[in-house]
XYZ file of C-alpha atoms in Angstrom:
593
model
C 23.191 45.706 5.814
C 19.537 45.806 6.618
C 18.622 42.681 8.524
C 15.625 40.614 7.365
C 12.412 41.711 8.988
C 10.426 44.913 9.088
C 6.949 43.474 9.417
C 3.691 45.297 8.987
C 0.326 43.997 9.988
C -2.063 43.584 7.087
C -5.785 44.033 7.283
C -7.521 40.725 6.787
C -10.087 40.960 4.054
C -11.584 37.502 4.532
C -14.129 36.527 1.909
C -14.921 40.079 0.868
C -11.432 40.982 -0.269
C -10.014 41.838 -3.682
C -9.182 38.195 -4.367
C -12.815 37.131 -4.436
C -13.686 40.178 -6.484
C -11.054 39.059 -8.995
C -12.528 35.541 -9.070
C -16.161 36.610 -9.385
C -15.393 39.094 -12.159
C -13.729 36.349 -14.157
C -16.496 33.829 -13.428
C -18.970 36.419 -14.645
C -17.272 36.381 -18.036
C -17.935 32.623 -18.309
C -21.598 32.824 -17.314
C -22.750 30.586 -20.172
C -20.471 27.721 -19.178
C -21.484 28.144 -15.526
C -25.207 27.915 -16.353
C -24.699 24.709 -18.357
C -22.581 23.274 -15.571
C -25.378 23.953 -13.075
C -27.943 22.346 -15.373
C -25.943 19.134 -15.575
C -25.470 19.338 -11.802
C -29.265 19.256 -11.497
C -29.277 15.975 -13.392
C -26.642 14.652 -10.988
C -29.051 15.359 -8.105
C -31.386 12.591 -9.241
C -29.865 9.668 -7.247
C -29.501 11.566 -3.945
C -33.079 12.786 -4.274
C -34.562 9.377 -5.112
C -32.386 7.179 -2.873
C -34.482 7.345 0.317
C -37.779 7.373 -1.545
C -36.882 4.265 -3.558
C -35.542 2.403 -0.512
C -38.735 3.183 1.415
C -40.926 1.989 -1.468
C -38.828 -1.134 -1.996
C -39.225 -2.107 1.694
C -42.863 -1.110 2.323
C -44.366 -1.996 -1.060
C -42.016 -4.834 -1.945
C -40.136 -6.917 0.588
C -42.368 -6.375 3.686
C -45.498 -6.795 1.537
C -44.255 -10.159 0.277
C -43.576 -8.891 -3.241
C -39.805 -9.150 -3.678
C -40.061 -8.514 -7.418
C -41.544 -5.075 -6.751
C -38.786 -4.364 -4.230
C -36.114 -5.323 -6.746
C -37.795 -3.173 -9.390
C -37.626 -0.113 -7.124
C -33.941 -0.760 -6.473
C -33.343 -1.225 -10.210
C -34.935 2.169 -10.769
C -32.369 3.613 -8.391
C -29.641 1.945 -10.486
C -30.996 3.694 -13.593
C -30.831 7.010 -11.748
C -27.168 6.325 -10.930
C -26.516 5.774 -14.636
C -28.099 9.160 -15.411
C -25.845 10.739 -12.789
C -22.726 9.208 -14.311
C -23.647 10.537 -17.751
C -24.390 14.009 -16.340
C -21.028 14.097 -14.537
C -19.224 13.248 -17.784
C -21.236 15.764 -19.828
C -20.499 18.569 -17.357
C -16.710 18.338 -17.512
C -16.268 20.387 -20.744
C -18.222 23.235 -19.162
C -16.089 22.972 -16.031
C -13.041 23.446 -18.253
C -14.823 26.350 -19.936
C -14.947 28.077 -16.546
C -11.530 27.197 -15.130
C -9.188 27.538 -18.108
C -10.145 31.173 -18.910
C -9.589 31.926 -15.216
C -6.067 30.512 -15.434
C -5.350 32.463 -18.624
C -6.592 35.726 -17.076
C -4.473 35.242 -13.950
C -1.361 34.405 -15.990
C -1.877 37.546 -18.080
C -2.246 39.561 -14.876
C 1.013 38.184 -13.435
C 2.896 38.838 -16.685
C 1.612 42.405 -16.920
C 2.573 43.004 -13.292
C 6.080 41.622 -13.837
C 6.581 43.733 -16.971
C 5.436 46.824 -15.078
C 7.921 46.107 -12.272
C 11.267 45.272 -13.845
C 12.888 45.331 -10.436
C 10.610 42.555 -9.247
C 12.340 39.564 -7.714
C 12.332 36.638 -10.206
C 11.676 34.291 -7.291
C 8.551 36.290 -6.488
C 7.353 35.989 -10.091
C 7.963 32.226 -9.948
C 5.922 31.998 -6.739
C 3.102 33.976 -8.356
C 3.103 31.608 -11.325
C 2.841 28.649 -8.968
C -0.016 30.391 -7.163
C -1.848 30.874 -10.473
C -1.696 27.128 -11.083
C -2.825 26.535 -7.491
C -5.775 28.897 -8.044
C -6.747 27.014 -11.204
C -6.566 23.612 -9.551
C -8.345 24.765 -6.399
C -11.124 26.444 -8.372
C -11.648 23.370 -10.538
C -11.642 21.041 -7.541
C -13.962 23.278 -5.548
C -16.445 23.654 -8.392
C -16.425 19.931 -9.025
C -16.742 19.052 -5.330
C -19.041 21.863 -4.237
C -21.590 21.128 -6.899
C -21.595 17.503 -5.718
C -21.880 18.504 -2.072
C -24.471 21.193 -2.741
C -26.540 18.906 -4.948
C -26.370 16.129 -2.376
C -27.379 18.343 0.566
C -30.250 19.959 -1.323
C -31.477 16.633 -2.705
C -31.294 14.940 0.710
C -33.306 17.701 2.402
C -35.919 17.727 -0.376
C -36.148 13.931 -0.177
C -36.585 14.025 3.607
C -39.337 16.632 3.223
C -41.187 14.450 0.716
C -40.650 11.192 2.597
C -40.850 12.017 6.316
C -41.551 15.652 7.237
C -41.868 14.595 10.882
C -38.093 14.137 11.192
C -37.165 17.514 9.644
C -36.844 19.354 13.014
C -34.492 16.613 14.248
C -32.293 17.190 11.184
C -32.565 20.909 10.456
C -31.813 22.219 13.951
C -28.358 20.608 14.368
C -27.591 21.113 10.653
C -28.343 24.844 10.945
C -26.157 25.101 14.054
C -23.326 23.394 12.160
C -23.751 25.795 9.236
C -23.578 28.852 11.487
C -20.472 27.495 13.233
C -18.804 26.716 9.890
C -19.419 30.238 8.573
C -18.164 31.776 11.816
C -14.973 29.716 11.615
C -14.149 30.638 8.027
C -12.957 34.192 8.653
C -10.491 33.379 11.486
C -9.263 30.335 9.582
C -8.665 32.429 6.459
C -6.812 34.950 8.604
C -4.623 32.260 10.131
C -4.067 30.496 6.827
C -2.993 33.819 5.306
C -0.643 34.359 8.242
C 0.961 30.961 7.522
C 1.463 31.805 3.836
C 2.888 35.252 4.570
C 5.183 33.899 7.274
C 6.496 31.208 4.929
C 7.025 33.768 2.152
C 8.846 36.133 4.515
C 11.072 33.342 5.748
C 11.898 32.255 2.189
C 12.512 35.847 1.051
C 14.696 36.660 4.071
C 16.711 33.491 3.602
C 17.137 34.232 -0.112
C 18.254 37.807 0.502
C 20.677 36.635 3.166
C 22.187 34.044 0.866
C 22.436 36.561 -1.979
C 24.027 39.172 0.274
C 26.314 36.851 2.225
C 29.379 38.804 1.141
C 27.863 42.013 2.496
C 26.955 40.270 5.736
C 30.523 39.074 6.180
C 31.957 42.463 5.206
C 29.861 44.377 7.722
C 30.058 41.820 10.530
C 26.280 41.534 10.943
C 26.110 37.747 10.847
C 24.699 37.364 14.360
C 22.042 40.010 13.766
C 20.955 38.376 10.511
C 20.910 34.925 12.155
C 18.676 36.241 14.957
C 16.312 37.801 12.429
C 16.076 34.571 10.454
C 15.432 32.586 13.640
C 12.650 35.021 14.545
C 11.114 34.591 11.078
C 11.218 30.802 11.539
C 9.519 31.103 14.934
C 6.818 33.301 13.423
C 6.181 30.699 10.710
C 5.918 27.886 13.278
C 3.602 29.929 15.514
C 1.320 30.722 12.563
C 1.098 27.024 11.657
C 0.196 26.084 15.237
C -2.516 28.753 15.368
C -4.018 27.445 12.128
C -3.974 23.899 13.493
C -5.894 24.953 16.600
C -8.539 26.747 14.531
C -8.864 23.848 12.077
C -9.485 21.375 14.902
C -12.840 23.072 15.537
C -14.067 21.794 12.184
C -14.578 18.421 13.875
C -17.369 20.052 15.870
C -19.065 21.046 12.610
C -19.048 17.416 11.475
C -20.410 16.247 14.829
C -23.256 18.759 14.805
C -24.269 18.587 11.161
C -23.515 14.974 10.273
C -23.657 12.792 13.371
C -26.161 14.498 15.686
C -29.126 14.218 13.218
C -28.486 10.471 12.943
C -28.420 10.062 16.733
C -31.534 12.215 17.127
C -33.520 10.157 14.604
C -32.357 6.867 16.153
C -33.380 8.079 19.611
C -36.795 9.157 18.343
C -37.356 6.094 16.122
C -39.248 3.916 18.684
C -41.693 6.737 19.409
C -42.123 7.576 15.705
C -42.801 3.933 14.815
C -45.137 3.388 17.764
C -47.237 6.440 16.840
C -47.182 5.496 13.143
C -45.410 8.720 12.229
C -43.037 6.555 10.214
C -43.180 3.141 8.626
C -40.239 0.764 8.711
C -39.489 1.512 5.076
C -39.644 5.260 5.680
C -37.278 4.911 8.642
C -34.814 3.039 6.417
C -35.261 5.715 3.751
C -34.513 8.444 6.314
C -31.432 6.502 7.432
C -30.328 6.306 3.782
C -30.578 10.081 3.396
C -28.718 10.714 6.639
C -25.974 8.088 6.365
C -25.415 8.004 2.611
C -26.056 11.622 1.659
C -26.104 14.120 4.545
C -23.245 12.892 6.736
C -20.684 12.443 3.874
C -21.637 15.853 2.456
C -21.125 17.608 5.801
C -17.780 15.862 6.330
C -16.641 16.854 2.847
C -17.788 20.436 3.303
C -16.181 20.914 6.733
C -13.015 19.003 5.962
C -11.806 18.887 2.403
C -13.797 21.789 0.977
C -13.070 23.950 4.021
C -9.330 23.450 3.552
C -9.460 24.111 -0.173
C -11.600 27.186 0.373
C -9.063 28.597 2.823
C -6.193 28.000 0.419
C -8.086 29.546 -2.497
C -9.012 32.623 -0.438
C -5.382 33.228 0.497
C -4.002 32.544 -2.992
C -6.526 34.871 -4.645
C -5.864 37.671 -2.165
C -2.106 37.325 -2.689
C -2.478 37.426 -6.479
C -4.838 40.405 -6.330
C -2.602 42.357 -3.942
C 0.781 41.681 -5.550
C -0.427 42.105 -9.131
C -2.630 45.142 -8.426
C -3.039 47.012 -11.672
C -1.976 50.663 -11.845
C -4.369 53.436 -12.704
C -4.869 54.469 -16.338
C -2.594 57.463 -16.037
C 0.332 55.203 -15.322
C 1.105 56.900 -11.998
C 1.135 54.545 -9.065
C -0.579 55.347 -5.826
C 1.747 55.499 -2.897
C 1.333 53.891 0.487
C 0.151 57.243 1.832
C -2.514 57.498 -0.858
C -0.747 60.199 -2.869
C 0.510 59.898 -6.424
C 4.148 60.053 -7.190
C 5.114 62.922 -9.437
C 7.100 60.426 -11.448
C 9.017 61.471 -14.507
C 9.230 65.092 -15.517
C 7.435 66.015 -18.761
C 9.420 65.052 -21.806
C 11.464 62.352 -20.096
C 11.301 59.388 -22.460
C 12.409 55.845 -21.604
C 14.125 53.348 -23.861
C 14.578 49.834 -22.412
C 17.477 47.758 -23.600
C 14.898 45.325 -24.896
C 12.475 48.075 -25.994
C 12.148 50.276 -29.052
C 14.352 53.177 -30.031
C 13.041 56.750 -29.838
C 11.753 58.319 -33.005
C 14.355 61.120 -32.986
C 17.958 61.128 -31.715
C 18.159 62.652 -28.222
C 20.454 65.532 -27.307
C 24.068 64.449 -26.723
C 24.002 65.283 -23.026
C 21.520 65.827 -20.246
C 21.355 66.168 -16.517
C 19.845 63.459 -14.282
C 18.092 64.787 -11.211
C 16.421 62.831 -8.393
C 14.499 64.867 -5.853
C 12.877 63.357 -2.732
C 12.496 59.993 -4.487
C 10.549 57.388 -2.558
C 9.687 53.927 -3.848
C 8.091 50.846 -2.275
C 7.282 47.539 -3.988
C 3.781 47.473 -2.517
C 1.299 49.704 -0.757
C 2.106 48.197 2.645
C 5.785 47.442 2.047
C 8.604 49.391 3.630
C 10.145 51.794 1.079
C 13.322 50.670 -0.648
C 14.240 54.278 -1.423
C 13.036 57.032 0.882
C 13.879 60.688 0.273
C 16.731 60.087 -2.184
C 18.297 63.249 -3.650
C 21.050 63.165 -6.287
C 22.198 65.010 -9.395
C 24.320 63.377 -12.129
C 26.084 65.909 -14.315
C 25.811 65.668 -18.119
C 28.290 63.155 -19.490
C 29.227 61.883 -16.010
C 30.174 58.287 -15.193
C 28.498 57.266 -11.903
C 28.852 53.932 -10.079
C 26.041 52.881 -7.713
C 27.062 50.671 -4.790
C 25.485 49.450 -1.576
C 24.649 46.319 0.383
C 22.189 43.837 -1.061
C 18.579 44.994 -0.897
C 19.279 48.734 -0.720
C 17.501 49.557 -3.983
C 20.237 49.575 -6.634
C 18.155 47.759 -9.257
C 15.102 49.784 -8.259
C 17.076 52.971 -8.899
C 18.105 51.620 -12.309
C 14.448 51.008 -13.223
C 13.502 54.499 -12.015
C 16.233 56.132 -14.105
C 15.056 54.242 -17.178
C 11.450 55.290 -16.573
C 10.211 51.711 -16.303
C 8.696 52.444 -12.897
C 7.667 55.736 -11.331
C 8.350 56.793 -7.751
C 5.601 56.732 -5.173
C 6.778 60.216 -4.205
C 9.321 62.703 -5.530
C 10.523 63.223 -9.100
C 13.045 61.673 -11.471
C 14.133 63.905 -14.351
C 16.351 62.226 -16.917
C 17.006 62.121 -20.667
C 15.927 59.110 -22.736
C 17.592 56.073 -21.198
C 18.676 52.575 -22.162
C 18.618 50.068 -19.309
C 20.573 46.824 -19.633
C 19.773 44.350 -16.834
C 21.882 41.455 -15.617
C 19.982 38.867 -17.648
C 20.616 39.818 -21.284
C 17.959 39.067 -23.877
C 18.981 37.434 -27.175
C 16.321 36.290 -29.620
C 16.354 33.811 -32.519
C 17.386 35.499 -35.753
C 20.502 36.871 -37.365
C 23.412 38.226 -35.349
C 22.945 41.617 -36.977
C 19.263 41.790 -36.068
C 20.207 41.237 -32.437
C 23.002 43.818 -32.487
C 21.128 46.678 -34.220
C 17.702 46.105 -32.662
C 17.709 49.541 -30.990
C 19.390 51.261 -33.916
C 18.175 49.505 -37.081
C 19.683 52.193 -39.313
C 23.264 51.495 -38.210
C 25.718 51.028 -41.091
C 27.935 47.963 -41.393
C 30.998 50.130 -40.730
C 29.500 51.563 -37.532
C 28.472 48.106 -36.381
C 31.946 46.702 -37.000
C 33.496 49.639 -35.132
C 31.373 49.096 -32.010
C 31.803 45.312 -32.083
C 35.559 45.761 -32.085
C 35.436 48.539 -29.485
C 33.602 46.331 -26.972
C 35.692 43.237 -27.659
C 32.886 41.235 -29.291
C 34.675 40.671 -32.608
C 35.778 37.106 -31.881
C 32.262 36.159 -30.743
C 30.588 37.656 -33.820
C 33.088 35.909 -36.104
C 32.488 32.565 -34.390
C 28.741 33.007 -34.885
C 29.233 33.425 -38.632
C 29.561 37.202 -38.812
C 26.694 39.730 -38.746
C 24.666 37.582 -41.143
C 25.108 34.413 -39.104
C 21.941 32.905 -37.626
C 21.157 32.322 -33.972
C 18.801 29.362 -33.992
C 18.890 28.718 -30.248
C 20.076 31.694 -28.156
C 20.211 29.339 -25.165
C 23.404 27.863 -26.590
C 25.224 31.117 -25.843
C 26.914 31.513 -22.487
C 25.700 34.227 -20.132
C 28.795 36.318 -20.896
C 28.299 35.979 -24.658
C 24.676 37.072 -24.341
C 25.799 40.074 -22.303
C 28.317 41.078 -25.008
C 25.606 41.038 -27.675
C 23.276 43.104 -25.488
C 26.080 45.554 -24.673
C 26.764 46.206 -28.369
C 23.022 46.694 -28.906
C 22.828 49.192 -26.039
C 25.940 51.090 -27.157
C 24.432 51.579 -30.616
C 21.156 52.919 -29.220
C 20.608 56.699 -29.471
C 19.846 56.992 -25.735
C 21.887 59.686 -23.982
C 21.642 57.895 -20.630
C 22.859 54.304 -20.287
C 22.167 52.313 -17.114
C 24.110 49.057 -16.728
C 22.489 47.023 -13.940
C 25.259 44.467 -13.299
C 25.201 43.997 -17.066
C 28.871 42.889 -17.113
C 28.759 40.479 -14.171
C 29.396 37.435 -16.412
C 32.464 39.002 -18.075
C 35.969 38.681 -16.703
C 37.602 41.730 -15.114
C 39.549 42.702 -18.237
C 36.507 42.480 -20.518
C 34.433 44.420 -18.005
C 37.026 47.205 -17.860
C 37.119 47.442 -21.647
C 33.319 47.696 -21.837
C 32.976 50.275 -19.070
C 35.727 52.501 -20.471
C 34.087 52.346 -23.902
C 30.699 53.341 -22.478
C 32.299 56.103 -20.382
C 33.766 57.603 -23.574
C 30.405 57.344 -25.356
C 28.212 60.467 -25.624
C 25.864 61.021 -22.695
C 25.779 59.831 -19.095
C 26.704 56.386 -17.794
C 25.319 54.832 -14.592
C 26.794 51.474 -13.561
C 25.350 49.286 -10.801
C 28.711 48.060 -9.540
C 29.532 44.572 -8.332
C 33.326 44.985 -8.296
C 35.504 47.640 -6.665
C 37.108 48.293 -10.046
C 33.818 49.737 -11.343
C 33.758 52.252 -8.502
C 37.419 53.169 -9.047
C 36.799 53.928 -12.736
C 33.747 56.129 -12.076
C 33.820 59.924 -11.793
C 31.683 59.682 -8.683
C 30.114 56.916 -6.561
C 26.550 56.860 -5.215
C 26.377 54.817 -2.003
C 22.846 53.635 -1.164
C 21.948 52.702 2.386
C 18.779 53.044 4.443
C 16.744 54.384 1.536
C 19.035 57.390 0.972
C 22.354 57.960 -0.724
C 25.696 59.698 -0.519
C 27.198 60.848 -3.837
C 30.925 61.645 -3.843
C 34.246 60.642 -5.366
C 35.717 57.300 -4.378
C 38.413 58.802 -2.178
C 36.013 61.176 -0.458
C 33.538 58.375 0.260
C 36.242 56.383 1.993
C 36.623 59.290 4.410
C 32.901 60.094 4.730
C 31.386 56.596 5.064
C 32.460 53.705 7.318
C 30.078 51.447 5.393
C 31.824 52.265 2.115
C 35.193 51.526 3.692
C 33.876 48.135 4.798
C 32.555 47.365 1.321
C 35.857 48.356 -0.272
C 37.723 46.235 2.260
C 35.531 43.281 1.494
C 35.998 43.697 -2.278
C 39.751 44.019 -1.939
C 39.913 41.012 0.392
C 37.850 38.915 -2.002
C 40.130 39.969 -4.872
C 43.255 38.924 -2.988
C 41.670 35.619 -1.953
C 40.816 34.809 -5.546
């Protein structure tokens, strides 16, 4: 059992990484909506721009001049400007949706394409990616909505100060510029630390999930203490990353102090001198205070606090989505971690997925399967699941693949079926049908489901295979071949597997790969299915989850440490202590049950 762990340091891309490239490319496709959104944002700048000017005029020309009606009129004008801002905010929302919703759709399509290209991908990982897509949508929408408000407010306040009281600009711009420089300098380390928190949490969740899934292997091999230590180390790493992020985030308070509070204190300290030398009037001083207290300080606090946090989260989410769902090159060959291309499938090797389409012509009845120096990793920086695997399956052979959890059994199944290509080495195999653990059944007639991969099958042939695999009672209960499946979800997992097994048996593929495709059947039904497939033309590869599957096979491929040992069951018991432990565990579990 390989204990959780195996970390690699990742280069931090900050705000110039592939995630931002992904975002900006998509935003570029919605340029029209963005332009209209910015135009309405300009209308929203009216109240921040006029606030200090109108307050100054209301005081100097109205209330201090003994003309309260004029003062009230200036303030009423500011109320009208607020009404314009409210209308502009409402009018801009459709264009905000026109930017954000296409982004969400593009990211969802990217995740789906990535999952379809990696059939061995962990479903939990796909679920996390889907959640991250929704997070990216919400964060982008919130940031656009908030940033345009903050940006408009800051720009309007500075323009208003320039028009109203240029004498105070040095007192405001110097600390505000220092705060801006500090904020920009803090972003990169905070992104790095935020990314470290996300990765540490993901590693901890993945390690815990693999440990739970492989608990039987852990008990069989006696590695419980080692696994517990590894999980504790992952938890400590997660806690340390969170503490480091907290320390970096605390420095944002200094940004608020410099950019929001220090200009106010500087103007207050200079106010007596400015008033005495008639550099400012009382109304202008109140107008400056309005800009600083009502516009500048809240904008800086929002930018350093809320927006800073959202920006960090969005940077990490986008980088994760861009890295995990990296699209392959047009040739279909994936680039390996060492920068080389995997040789992949040999010319002429054609794949047929259990949920795919049948080949145009029937394949030859037999064919050899050859794996030479096969290496495969789930990502460019990930440790390889298979590393230097060599094996040859003879034509018509029945091979069982066994190994502890996480040793690459499902990855090997996908490689044999041609659904993924190795990052190095070659896989040469005849056209294959891969049946995964989760069987796919679609709404329609029973017959349509059963003959999907062999639509030309006769009724007699269909009836023969249904009976051979023990699915006759199920088909009869469903109303026979012409019965309708309105809601496939009403079938049990075992019933769905039986339907998919009949479909796969009927396919013309000369290589069948069953990736725990009988795990929901009882032992007797599983034996009947495996013996039927073993007698079928071509080669059978079974990812075994019971000792009985290994006992029935001609030979057993034991995967461990990225490589494999291929031998008969009895020989493996002599050659491999790990295999003896697995067999002992299986036999013990069988007796206990």
